[in-house]
Short mmCIF file of N, CA, C and O in Angstrom, two decimals:
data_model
loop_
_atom_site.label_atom_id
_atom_site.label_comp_id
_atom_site.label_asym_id
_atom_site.label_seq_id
_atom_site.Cartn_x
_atom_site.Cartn_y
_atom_site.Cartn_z
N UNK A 1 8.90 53.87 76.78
CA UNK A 1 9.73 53.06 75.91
C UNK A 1 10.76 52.33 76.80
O UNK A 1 11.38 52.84 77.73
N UNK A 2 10.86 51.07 76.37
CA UNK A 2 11.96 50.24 77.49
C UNK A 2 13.21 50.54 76.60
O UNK A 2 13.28 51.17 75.54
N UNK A 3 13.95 50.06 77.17
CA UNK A 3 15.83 49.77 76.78
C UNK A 3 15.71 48.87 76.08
O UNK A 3 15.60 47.69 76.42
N UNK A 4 15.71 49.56 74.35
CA UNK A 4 16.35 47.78 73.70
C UNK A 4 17.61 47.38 73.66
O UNK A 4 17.98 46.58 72.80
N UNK A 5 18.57 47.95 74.73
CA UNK A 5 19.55 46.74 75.16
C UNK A 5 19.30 45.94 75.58
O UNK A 5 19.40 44.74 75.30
N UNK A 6 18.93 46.46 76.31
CA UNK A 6 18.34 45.53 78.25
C UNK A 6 17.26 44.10 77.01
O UNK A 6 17.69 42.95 76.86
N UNK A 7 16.27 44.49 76.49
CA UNK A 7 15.57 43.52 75.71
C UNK A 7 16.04 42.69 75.10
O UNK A 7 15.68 41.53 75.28
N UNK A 8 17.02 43.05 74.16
CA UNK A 8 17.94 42.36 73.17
C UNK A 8 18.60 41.39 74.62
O UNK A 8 18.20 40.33 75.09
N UNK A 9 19.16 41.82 74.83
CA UNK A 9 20.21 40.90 75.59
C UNK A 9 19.65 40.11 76.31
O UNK A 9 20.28 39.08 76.52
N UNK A 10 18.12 40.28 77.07
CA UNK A 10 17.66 39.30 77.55
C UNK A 10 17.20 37.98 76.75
O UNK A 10 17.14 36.81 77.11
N UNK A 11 16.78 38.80 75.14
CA UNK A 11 16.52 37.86 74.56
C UNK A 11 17.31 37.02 74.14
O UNK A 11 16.99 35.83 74.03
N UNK A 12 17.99 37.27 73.97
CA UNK A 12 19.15 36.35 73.54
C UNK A 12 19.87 35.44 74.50
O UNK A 12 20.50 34.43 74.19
N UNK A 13 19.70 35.85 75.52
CA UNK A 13 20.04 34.82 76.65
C UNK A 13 18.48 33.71 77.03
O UNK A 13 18.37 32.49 77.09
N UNK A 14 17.78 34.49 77.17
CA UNK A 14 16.91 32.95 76.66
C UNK A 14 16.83 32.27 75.53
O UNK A 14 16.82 31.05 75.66
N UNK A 15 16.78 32.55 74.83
CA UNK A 15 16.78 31.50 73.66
C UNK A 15 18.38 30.65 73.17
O UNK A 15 18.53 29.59 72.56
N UNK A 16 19.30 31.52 73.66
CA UNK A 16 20.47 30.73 73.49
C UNK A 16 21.21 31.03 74.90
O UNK A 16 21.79 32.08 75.15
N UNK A 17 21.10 30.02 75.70
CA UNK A 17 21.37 30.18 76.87
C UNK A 17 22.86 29.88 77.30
O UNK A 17 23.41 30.16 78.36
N UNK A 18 23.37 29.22 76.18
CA UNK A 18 25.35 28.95 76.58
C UNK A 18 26.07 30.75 76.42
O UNK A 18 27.22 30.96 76.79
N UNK A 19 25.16 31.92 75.82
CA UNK A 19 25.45 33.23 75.74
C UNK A 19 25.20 34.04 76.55
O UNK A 19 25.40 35.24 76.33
N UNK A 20 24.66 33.55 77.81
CA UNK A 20 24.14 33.94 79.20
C UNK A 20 25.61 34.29 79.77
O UNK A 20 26.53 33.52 80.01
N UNK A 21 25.52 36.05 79.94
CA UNK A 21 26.71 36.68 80.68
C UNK A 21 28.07 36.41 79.59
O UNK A 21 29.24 36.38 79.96
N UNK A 22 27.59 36.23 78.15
CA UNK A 22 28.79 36.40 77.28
C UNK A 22 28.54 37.34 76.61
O UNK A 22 29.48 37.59 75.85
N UNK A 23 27.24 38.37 76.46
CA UNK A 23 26.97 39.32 75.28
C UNK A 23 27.32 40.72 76.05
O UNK A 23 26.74 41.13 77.05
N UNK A 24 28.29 41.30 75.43
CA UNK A 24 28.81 42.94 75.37
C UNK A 24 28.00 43.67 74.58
O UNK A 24 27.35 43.11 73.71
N UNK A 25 27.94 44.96 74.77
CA UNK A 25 27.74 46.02 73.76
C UNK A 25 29.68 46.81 73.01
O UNK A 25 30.54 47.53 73.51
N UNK A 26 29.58 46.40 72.18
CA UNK A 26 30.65 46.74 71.19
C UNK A 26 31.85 45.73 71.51
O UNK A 26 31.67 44.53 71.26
N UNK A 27 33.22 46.22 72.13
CA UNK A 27 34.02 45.18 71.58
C UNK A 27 33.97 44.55 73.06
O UNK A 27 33.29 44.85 74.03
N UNK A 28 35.07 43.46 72.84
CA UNK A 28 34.91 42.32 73.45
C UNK A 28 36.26 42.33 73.84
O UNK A 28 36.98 43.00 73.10
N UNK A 29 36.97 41.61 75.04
CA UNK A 29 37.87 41.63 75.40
C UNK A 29 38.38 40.56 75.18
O UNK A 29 37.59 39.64 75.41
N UNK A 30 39.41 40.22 74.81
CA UNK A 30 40.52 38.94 74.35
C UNK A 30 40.55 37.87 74.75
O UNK A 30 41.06 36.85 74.30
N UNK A 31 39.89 38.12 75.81
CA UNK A 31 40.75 37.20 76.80
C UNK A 31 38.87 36.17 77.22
O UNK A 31 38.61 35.16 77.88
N UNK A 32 38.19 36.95 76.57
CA UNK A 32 36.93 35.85 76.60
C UNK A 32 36.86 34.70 76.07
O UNK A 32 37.26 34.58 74.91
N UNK A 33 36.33 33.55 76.80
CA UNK A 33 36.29 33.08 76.22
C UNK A 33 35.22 32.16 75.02
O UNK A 33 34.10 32.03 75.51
N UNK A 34 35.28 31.80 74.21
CA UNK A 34 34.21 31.63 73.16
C UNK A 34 33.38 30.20 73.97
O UNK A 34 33.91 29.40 74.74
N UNK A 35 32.14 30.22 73.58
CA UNK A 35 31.61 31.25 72.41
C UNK A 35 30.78 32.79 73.04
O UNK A 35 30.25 32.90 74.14
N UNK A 36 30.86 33.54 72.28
CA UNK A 36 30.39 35.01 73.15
C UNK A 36 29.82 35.78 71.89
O UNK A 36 29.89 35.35 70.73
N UNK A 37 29.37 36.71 72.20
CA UNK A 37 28.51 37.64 71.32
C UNK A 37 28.90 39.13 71.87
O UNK A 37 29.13 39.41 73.04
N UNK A 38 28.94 40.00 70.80
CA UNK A 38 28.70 41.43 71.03
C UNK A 38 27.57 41.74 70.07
O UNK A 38 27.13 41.03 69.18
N UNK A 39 27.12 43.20 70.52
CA UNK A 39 26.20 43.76 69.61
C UNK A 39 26.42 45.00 69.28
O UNK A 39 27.15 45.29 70.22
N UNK A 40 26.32 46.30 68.44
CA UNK A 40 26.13 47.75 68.73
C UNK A 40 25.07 47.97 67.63
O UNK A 40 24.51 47.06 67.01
N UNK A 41 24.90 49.00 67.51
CA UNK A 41 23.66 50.11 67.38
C UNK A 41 24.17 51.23 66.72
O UNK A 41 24.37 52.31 67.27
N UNK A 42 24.51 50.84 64.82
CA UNK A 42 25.24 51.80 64.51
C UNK A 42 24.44 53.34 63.89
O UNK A 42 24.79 54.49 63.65
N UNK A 43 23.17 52.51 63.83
CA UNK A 43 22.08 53.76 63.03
C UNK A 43 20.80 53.69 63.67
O UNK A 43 20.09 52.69 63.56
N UNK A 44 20.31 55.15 64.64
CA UNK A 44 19.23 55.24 64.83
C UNK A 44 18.28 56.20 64.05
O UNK A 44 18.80 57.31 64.03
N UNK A 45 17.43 56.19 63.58
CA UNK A 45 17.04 57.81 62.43
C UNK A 45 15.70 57.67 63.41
O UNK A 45 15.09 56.79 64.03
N UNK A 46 15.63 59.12 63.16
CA UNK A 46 14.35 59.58 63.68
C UNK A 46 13.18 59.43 62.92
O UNK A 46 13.33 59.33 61.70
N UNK A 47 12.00 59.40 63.41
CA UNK A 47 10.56 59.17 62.85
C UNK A 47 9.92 60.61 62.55
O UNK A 47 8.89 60.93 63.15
N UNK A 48 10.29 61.16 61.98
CA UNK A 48 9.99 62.84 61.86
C UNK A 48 8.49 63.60 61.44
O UNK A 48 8.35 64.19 60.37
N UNK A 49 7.37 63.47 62.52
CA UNK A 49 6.00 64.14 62.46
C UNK A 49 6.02 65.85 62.48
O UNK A 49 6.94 66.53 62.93
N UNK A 50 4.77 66.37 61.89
CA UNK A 50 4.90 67.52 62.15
C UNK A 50 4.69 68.06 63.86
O UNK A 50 4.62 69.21 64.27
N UNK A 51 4.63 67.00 64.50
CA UNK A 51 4.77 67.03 66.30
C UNK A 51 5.51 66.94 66.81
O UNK A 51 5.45 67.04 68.04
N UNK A 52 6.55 66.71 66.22
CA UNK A 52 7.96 66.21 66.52
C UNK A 52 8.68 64.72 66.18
O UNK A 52 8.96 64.39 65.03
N UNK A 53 8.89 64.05 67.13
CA UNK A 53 9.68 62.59 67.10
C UNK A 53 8.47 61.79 67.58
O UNK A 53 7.78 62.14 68.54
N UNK A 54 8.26 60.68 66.84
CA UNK A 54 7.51 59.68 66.57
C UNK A 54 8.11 58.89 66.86
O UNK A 54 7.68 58.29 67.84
N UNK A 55 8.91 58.57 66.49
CA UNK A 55 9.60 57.58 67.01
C UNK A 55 11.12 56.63 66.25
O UNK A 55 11.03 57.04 65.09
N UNK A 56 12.23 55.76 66.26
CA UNK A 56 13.19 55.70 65.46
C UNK A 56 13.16 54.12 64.51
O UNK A 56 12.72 52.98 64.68
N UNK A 57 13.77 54.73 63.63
CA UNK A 57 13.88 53.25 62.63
C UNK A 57 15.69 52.92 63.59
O UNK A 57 16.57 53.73 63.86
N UNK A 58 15.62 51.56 63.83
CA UNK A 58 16.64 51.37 64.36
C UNK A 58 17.60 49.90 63.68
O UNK A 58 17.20 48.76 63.90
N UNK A 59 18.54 50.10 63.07
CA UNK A 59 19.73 49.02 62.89
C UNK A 59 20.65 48.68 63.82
O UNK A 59 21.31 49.45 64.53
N UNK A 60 20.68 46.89 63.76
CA UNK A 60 21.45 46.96 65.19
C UNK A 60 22.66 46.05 64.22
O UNK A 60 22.69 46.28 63.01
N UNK A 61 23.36 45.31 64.64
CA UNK A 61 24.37 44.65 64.52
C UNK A 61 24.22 43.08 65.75
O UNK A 61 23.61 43.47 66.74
N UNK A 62 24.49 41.95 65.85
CA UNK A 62 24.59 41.06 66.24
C UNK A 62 26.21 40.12 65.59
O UNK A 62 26.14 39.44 64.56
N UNK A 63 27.33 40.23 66.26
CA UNK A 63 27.90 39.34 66.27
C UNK A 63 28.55 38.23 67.16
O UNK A 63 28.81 38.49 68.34
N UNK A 64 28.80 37.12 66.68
CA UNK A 64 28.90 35.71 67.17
C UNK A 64 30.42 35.04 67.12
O UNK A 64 30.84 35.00 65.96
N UNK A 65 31.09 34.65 67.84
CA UNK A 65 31.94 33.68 68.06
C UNK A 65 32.61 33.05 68.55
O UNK A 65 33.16 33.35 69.61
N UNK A 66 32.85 31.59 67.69
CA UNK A 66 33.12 30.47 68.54
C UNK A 66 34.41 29.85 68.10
O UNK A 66 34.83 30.51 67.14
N UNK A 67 35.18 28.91 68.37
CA UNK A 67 36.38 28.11 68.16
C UNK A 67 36.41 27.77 67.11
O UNK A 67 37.44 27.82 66.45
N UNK A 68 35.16 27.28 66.60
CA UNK A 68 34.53 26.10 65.82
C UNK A 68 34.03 27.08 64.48
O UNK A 68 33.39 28.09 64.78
N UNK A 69 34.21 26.91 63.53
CA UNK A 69 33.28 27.67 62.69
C UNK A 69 31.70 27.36 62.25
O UNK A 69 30.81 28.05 61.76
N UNK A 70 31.83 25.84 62.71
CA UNK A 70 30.28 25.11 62.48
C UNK A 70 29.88 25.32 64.35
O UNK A 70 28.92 24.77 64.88
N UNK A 71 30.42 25.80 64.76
CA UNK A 71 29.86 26.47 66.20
C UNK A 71 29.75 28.04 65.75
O UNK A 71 28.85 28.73 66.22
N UNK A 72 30.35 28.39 65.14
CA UNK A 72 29.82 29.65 65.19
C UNK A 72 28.70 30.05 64.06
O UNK A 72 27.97 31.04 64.12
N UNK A 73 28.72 28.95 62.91
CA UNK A 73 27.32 28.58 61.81
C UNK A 73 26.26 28.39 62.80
O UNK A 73 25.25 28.99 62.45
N UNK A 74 26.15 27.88 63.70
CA UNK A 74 25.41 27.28 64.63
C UNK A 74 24.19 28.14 64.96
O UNK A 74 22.99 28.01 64.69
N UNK A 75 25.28 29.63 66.02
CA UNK A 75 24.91 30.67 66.66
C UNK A 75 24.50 31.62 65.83
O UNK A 75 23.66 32.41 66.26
N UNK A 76 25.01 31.77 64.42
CA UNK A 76 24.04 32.79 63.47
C UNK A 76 22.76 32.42 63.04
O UNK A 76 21.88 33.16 62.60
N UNK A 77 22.72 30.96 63.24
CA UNK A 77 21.23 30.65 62.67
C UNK A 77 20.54 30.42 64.21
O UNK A 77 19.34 30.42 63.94
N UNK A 78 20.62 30.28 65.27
CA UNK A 78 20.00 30.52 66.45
C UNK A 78 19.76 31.76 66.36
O UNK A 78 18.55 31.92 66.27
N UNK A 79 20.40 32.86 66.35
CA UNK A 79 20.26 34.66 66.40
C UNK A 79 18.66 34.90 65.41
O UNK A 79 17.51 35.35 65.47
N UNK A 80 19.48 34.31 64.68
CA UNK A 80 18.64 34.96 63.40
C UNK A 80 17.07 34.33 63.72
O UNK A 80 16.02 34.92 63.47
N UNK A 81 17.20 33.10 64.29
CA UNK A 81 15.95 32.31 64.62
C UNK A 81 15.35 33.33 65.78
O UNK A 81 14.20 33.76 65.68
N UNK A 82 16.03 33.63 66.68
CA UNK A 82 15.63 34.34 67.91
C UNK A 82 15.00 35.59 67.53
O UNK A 82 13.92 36.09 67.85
N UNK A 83 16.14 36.03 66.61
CA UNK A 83 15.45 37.71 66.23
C UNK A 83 14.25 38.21 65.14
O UNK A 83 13.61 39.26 65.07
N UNK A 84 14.23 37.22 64.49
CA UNK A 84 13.57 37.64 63.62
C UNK A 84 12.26 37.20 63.28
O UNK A 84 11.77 36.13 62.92
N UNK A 85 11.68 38.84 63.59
CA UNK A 85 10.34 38.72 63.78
C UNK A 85 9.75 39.09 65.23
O UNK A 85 8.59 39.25 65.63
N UNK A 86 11.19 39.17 65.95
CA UNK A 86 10.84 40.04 67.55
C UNK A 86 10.45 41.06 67.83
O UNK A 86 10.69 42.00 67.06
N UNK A 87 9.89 41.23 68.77
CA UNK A 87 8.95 42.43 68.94
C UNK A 87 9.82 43.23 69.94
O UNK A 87 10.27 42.79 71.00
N UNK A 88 10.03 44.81 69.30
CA UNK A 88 10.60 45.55 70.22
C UNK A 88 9.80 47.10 70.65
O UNK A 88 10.00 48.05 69.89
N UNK A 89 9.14 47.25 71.57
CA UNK A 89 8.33 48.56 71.44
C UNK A 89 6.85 48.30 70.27
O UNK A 89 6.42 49.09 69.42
N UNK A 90 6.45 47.21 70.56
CA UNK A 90 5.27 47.32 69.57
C UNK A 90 6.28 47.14 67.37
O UNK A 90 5.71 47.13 66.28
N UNK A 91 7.54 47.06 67.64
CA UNK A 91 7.99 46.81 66.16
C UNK A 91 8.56 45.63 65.95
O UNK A 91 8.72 44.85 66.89
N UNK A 92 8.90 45.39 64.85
CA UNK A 92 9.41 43.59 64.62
C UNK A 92 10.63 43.91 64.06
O UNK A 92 10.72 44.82 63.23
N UNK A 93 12.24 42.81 64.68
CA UNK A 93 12.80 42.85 63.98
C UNK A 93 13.14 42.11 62.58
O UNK A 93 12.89 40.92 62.38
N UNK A 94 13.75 42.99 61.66
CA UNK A 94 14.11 42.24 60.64
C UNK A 94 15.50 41.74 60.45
O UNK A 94 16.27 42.25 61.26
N UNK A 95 16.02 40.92 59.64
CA UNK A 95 17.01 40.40 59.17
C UNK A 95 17.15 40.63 58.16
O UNK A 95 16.29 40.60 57.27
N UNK A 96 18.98 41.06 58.03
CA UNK A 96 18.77 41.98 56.44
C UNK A 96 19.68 41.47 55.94
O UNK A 96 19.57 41.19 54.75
N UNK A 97 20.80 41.20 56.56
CA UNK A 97 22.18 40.38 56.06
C UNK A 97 23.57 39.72 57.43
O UNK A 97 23.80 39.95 58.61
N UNK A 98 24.16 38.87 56.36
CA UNK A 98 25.22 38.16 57.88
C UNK A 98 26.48 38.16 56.91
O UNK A 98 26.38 37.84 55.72
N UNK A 99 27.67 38.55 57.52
CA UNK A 99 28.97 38.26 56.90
C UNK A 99 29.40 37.12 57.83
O UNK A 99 28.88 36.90 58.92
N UNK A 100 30.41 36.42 57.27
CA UNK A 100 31.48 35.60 58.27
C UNK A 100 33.05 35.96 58.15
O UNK A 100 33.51 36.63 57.23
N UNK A 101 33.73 35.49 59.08
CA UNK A 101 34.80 35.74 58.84
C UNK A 101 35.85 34.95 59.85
O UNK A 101 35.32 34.13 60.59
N UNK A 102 37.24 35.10 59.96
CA UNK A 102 37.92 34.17 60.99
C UNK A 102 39.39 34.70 61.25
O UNK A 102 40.29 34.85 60.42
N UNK A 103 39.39 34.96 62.77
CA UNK A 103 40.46 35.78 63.31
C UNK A 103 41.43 34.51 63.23
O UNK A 103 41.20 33.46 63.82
N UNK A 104 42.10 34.65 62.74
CA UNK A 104 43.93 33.76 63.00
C UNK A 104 44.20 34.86 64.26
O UNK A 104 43.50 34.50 65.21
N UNK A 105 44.57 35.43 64.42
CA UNK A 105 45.36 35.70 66.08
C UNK A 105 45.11 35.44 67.12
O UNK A 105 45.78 35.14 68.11
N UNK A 106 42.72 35.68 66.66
CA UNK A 106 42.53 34.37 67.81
C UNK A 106 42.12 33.14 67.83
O UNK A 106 42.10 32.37 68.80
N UNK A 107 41.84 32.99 66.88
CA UNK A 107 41.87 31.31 66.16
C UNK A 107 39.96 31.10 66.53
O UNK A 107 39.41 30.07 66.93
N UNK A 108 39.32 32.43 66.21
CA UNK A 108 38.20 32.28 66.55
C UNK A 108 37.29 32.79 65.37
O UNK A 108 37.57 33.92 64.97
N UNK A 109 36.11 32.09 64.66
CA UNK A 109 35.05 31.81 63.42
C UNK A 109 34.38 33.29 63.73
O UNK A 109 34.85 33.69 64.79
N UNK A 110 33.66 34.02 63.31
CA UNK A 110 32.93 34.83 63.61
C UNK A 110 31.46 34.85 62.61
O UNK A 110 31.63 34.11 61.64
N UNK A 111 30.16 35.47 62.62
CA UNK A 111 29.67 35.59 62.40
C UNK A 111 28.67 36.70 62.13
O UNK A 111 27.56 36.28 62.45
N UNK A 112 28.60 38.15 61.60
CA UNK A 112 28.22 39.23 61.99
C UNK A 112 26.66 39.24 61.57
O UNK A 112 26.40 38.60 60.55
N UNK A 113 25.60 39.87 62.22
CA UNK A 113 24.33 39.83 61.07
C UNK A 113 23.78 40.75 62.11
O UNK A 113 23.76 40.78 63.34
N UNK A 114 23.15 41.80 60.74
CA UNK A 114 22.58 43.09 60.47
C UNK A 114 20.58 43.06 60.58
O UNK A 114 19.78 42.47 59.85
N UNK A 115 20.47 43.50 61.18
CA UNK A 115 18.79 43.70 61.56
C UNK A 115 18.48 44.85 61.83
O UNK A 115 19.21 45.51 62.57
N UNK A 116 17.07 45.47 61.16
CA UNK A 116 16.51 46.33 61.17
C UNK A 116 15.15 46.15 61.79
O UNK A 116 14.35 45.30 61.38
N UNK A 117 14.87 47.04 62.88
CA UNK A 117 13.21 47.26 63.95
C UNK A 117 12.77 48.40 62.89
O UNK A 117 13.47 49.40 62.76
N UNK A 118 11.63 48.21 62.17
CA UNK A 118 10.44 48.83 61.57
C UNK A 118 9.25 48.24 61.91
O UNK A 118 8.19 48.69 61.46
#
């Protein structure tokens, strides 16, 4: 089984390449600057055989942002274009939902969206 960090993040740097060396795993430091991405990995469940572990249903998280809020509309529908339907370990991801939202302290659009590998 490979690293679906290591995967995710590559993917995402090819297909949206201005996010090349901007994507973290969890938070993000202040002082970045947009547009940038984090991701985490809040639910893994196990695949439970009478052999043991089969293998995991996995939810990830993908969020996006930029200055711009139609820059950061931009990058949720690139993500979502990128991810969905990607192959991770022989599974595809899905797309299940996206919130938005917008930091005043840092004057930065955000974009969050939720995917599930089954």
């Amino acid at each position: 089984m490979t690293d679906f960090k290591k995967q995710l993040i590559a993917l995402l740097e090819h297909e949206i390449p201005e996010l090349a060396d901007r994507i973290q795993a969890g938070a993000v430091d202040a002082r970045t600057p947009a547009p940038f991405a984090a991701f985490s990995v809040p639910e893994e469940t196990p695949v439970r055989t009478l052999h043991g572990i089969a293998g995991y249903r996995t939810m990830f998280e993908v969020a996006v942002y930029d200055s711009r809020v139609s820059g950061a509309e931009r990058l949720k529908h690139r993500v979502i274009a990128a991810l969905e339907g990607a192959e991770f370990d022989d599974k595809r991801s899905r797309f299940v939902s996206s919130a938005t939202e917008y930091y005043a302290d840092y004057d930065l659009h955000g974009a969050m969206m939720s995917f599930r590998i089954i």
